PDB file of C-alpha atoms in Angstrom:
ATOM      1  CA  UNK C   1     -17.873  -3.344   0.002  1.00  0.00           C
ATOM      2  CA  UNK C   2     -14.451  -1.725  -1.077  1.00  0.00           C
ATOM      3  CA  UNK C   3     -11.829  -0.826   1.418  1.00  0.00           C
ATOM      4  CA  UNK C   4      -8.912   1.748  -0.008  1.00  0.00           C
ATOM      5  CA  UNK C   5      -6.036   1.845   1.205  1.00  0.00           C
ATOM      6  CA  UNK C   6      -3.445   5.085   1.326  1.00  0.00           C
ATOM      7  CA  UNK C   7      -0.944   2.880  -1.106  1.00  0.00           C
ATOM      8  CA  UNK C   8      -4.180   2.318  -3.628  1.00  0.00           C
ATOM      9  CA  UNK C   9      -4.856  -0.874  -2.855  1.00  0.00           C
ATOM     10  CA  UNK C  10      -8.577  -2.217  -2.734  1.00  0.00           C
ATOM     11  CA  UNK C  11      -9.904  -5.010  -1.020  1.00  0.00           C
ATOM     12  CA  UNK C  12     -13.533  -6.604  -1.265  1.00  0.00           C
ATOM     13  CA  UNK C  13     -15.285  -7.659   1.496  1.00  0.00           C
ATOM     14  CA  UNK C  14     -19.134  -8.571   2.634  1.00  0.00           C
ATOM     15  CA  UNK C  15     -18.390  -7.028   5.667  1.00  0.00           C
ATOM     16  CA  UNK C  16     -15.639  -5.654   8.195  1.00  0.00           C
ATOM     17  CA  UNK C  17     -14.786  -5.572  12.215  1.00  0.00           C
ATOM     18  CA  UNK C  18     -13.061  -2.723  13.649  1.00  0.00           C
ATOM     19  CA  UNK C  19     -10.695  -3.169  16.594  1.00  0.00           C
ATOM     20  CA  UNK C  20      -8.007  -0.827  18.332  1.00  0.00           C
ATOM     21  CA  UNK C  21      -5.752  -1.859  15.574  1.00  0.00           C
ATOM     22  CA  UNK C  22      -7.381  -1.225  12.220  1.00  0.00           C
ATOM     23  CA  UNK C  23      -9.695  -3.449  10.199  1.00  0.00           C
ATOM     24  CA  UNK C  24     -10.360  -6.782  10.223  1.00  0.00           C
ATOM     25  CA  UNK C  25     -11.831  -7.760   6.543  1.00  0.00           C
ATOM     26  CA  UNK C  26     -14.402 -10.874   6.051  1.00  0.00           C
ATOM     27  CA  UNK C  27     -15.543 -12.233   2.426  1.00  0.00           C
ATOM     28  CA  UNK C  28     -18.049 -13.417   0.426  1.00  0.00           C
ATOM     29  CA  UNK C  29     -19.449 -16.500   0.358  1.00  0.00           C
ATOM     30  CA  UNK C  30     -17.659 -16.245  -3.087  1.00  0.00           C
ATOM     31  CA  UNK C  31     -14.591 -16.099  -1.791  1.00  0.00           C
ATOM     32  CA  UNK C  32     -14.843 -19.062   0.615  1.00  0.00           C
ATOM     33  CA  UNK C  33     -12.746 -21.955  -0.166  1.00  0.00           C
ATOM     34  CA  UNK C  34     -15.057 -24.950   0.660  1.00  0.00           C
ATOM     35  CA  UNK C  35     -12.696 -27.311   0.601  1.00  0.00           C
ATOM     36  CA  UNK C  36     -10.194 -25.996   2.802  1.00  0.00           C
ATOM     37  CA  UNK C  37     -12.804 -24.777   5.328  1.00  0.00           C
ATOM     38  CA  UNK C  38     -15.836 -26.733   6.433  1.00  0.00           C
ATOM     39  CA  UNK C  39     -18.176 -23.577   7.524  1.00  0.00           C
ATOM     40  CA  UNK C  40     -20.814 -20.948   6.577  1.00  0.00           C
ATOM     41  CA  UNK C  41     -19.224 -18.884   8.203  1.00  0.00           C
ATOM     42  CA  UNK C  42     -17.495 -16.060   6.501  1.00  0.00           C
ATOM     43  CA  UNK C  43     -14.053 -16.236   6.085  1.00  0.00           C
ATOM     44  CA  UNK C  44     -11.323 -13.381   7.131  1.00  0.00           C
ATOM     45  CA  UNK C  45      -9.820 -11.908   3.916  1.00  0.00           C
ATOM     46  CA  UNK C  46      -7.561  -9.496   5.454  1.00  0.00           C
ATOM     47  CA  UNK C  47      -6.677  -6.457   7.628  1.00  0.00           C
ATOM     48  CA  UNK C  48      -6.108  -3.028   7.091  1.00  0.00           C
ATOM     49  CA  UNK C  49      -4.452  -0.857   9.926  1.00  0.00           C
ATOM     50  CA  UNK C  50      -6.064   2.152  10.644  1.00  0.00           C
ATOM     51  CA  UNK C  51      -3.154   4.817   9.648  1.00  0.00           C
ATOM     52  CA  UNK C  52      -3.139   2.624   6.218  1.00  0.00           C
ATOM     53  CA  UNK C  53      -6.830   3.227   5.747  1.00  0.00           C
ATOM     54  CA  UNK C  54      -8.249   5.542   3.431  1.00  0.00           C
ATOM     55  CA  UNK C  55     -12.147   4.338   3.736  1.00  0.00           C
ATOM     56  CA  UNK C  56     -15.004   2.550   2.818  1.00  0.00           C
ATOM     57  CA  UNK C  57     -17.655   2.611   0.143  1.00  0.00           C
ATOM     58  CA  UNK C  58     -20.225   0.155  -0.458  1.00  0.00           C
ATOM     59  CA  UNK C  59     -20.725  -2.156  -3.787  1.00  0.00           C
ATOM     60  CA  UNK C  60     -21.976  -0.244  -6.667  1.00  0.00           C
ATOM     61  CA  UNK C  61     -20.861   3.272  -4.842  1.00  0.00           C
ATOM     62  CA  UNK C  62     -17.398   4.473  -6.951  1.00  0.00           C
ATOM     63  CA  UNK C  63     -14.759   7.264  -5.765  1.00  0.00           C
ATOM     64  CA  UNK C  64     -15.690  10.866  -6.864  1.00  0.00           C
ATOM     65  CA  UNK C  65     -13.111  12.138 -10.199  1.00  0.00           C
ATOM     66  CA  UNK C  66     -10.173  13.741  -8.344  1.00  0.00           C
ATOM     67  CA  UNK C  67      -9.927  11.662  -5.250  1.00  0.00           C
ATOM     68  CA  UNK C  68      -7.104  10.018  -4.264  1.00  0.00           C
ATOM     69  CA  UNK C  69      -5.121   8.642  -1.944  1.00  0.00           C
ATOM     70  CA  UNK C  70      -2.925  10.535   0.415  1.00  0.00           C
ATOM     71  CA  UNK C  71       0.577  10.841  -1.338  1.00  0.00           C
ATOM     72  CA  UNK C  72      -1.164   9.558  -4.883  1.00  0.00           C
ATOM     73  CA  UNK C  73      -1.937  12.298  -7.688  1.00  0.00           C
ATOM     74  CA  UNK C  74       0.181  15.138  -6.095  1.00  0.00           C
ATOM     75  CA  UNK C  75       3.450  15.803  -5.312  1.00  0.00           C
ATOM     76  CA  UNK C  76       3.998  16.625  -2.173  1.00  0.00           C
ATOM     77  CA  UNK C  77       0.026  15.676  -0.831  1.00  0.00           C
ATOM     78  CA  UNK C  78      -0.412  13.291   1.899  1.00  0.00           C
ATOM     79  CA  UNK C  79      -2.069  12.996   5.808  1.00  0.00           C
ATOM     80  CA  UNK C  80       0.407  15.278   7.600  1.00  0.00           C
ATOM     81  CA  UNK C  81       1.065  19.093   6.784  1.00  0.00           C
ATOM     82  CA  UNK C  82       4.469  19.395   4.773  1.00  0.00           C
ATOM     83  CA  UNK C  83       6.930  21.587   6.114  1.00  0.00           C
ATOM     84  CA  UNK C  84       7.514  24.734   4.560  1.00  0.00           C
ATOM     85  CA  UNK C  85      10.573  26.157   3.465  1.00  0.00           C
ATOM     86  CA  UNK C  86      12.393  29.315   5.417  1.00  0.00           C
ATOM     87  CA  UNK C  87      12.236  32.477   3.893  1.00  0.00           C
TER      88      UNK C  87
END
């Protein structure tokens, strides 16, 4: 899975939790470093709060041409409504 984030970051993961805070990210069995860690299970990879989340697409699944992240691609564009100028 990729997770985007408003800022453009992506992060791969195997699989995510969601809690009251945001997301918390889990890797691959790729990503696990043996040798620091003696377990199968998967290891957290890192956390995205929700109001930096943008979402979630599976592996092999990419973005559609002319999506982007809140405040990324256009001026002025991003999650709240921008206030318009008096007249």
């Amino acid at each position: 899975m990729q997770v985007y984030c408003t800022d453009g970051t992506v992060v791969d993961c195997a699989r995510y939790e969601v809690n009251e805070y945001g997301l918390v990210l889990y890797g691959t069995e790729d990503q696990q470093d043996r040798e620091r860690y003696d377990t199968s299970d998967p290891q957290q990879v890192g956390f995205v709060p929700h109001e930096r989340l943008w979402y979630v697409l599976p592996e092999g699944v990419t973005p559609q041409a002319g999506l982007s992240a809140p405040g990324q691609g256009q001026p002025g564009a991003g999650t709240r409504p921008q206030p318009q100028p008096r007249q």
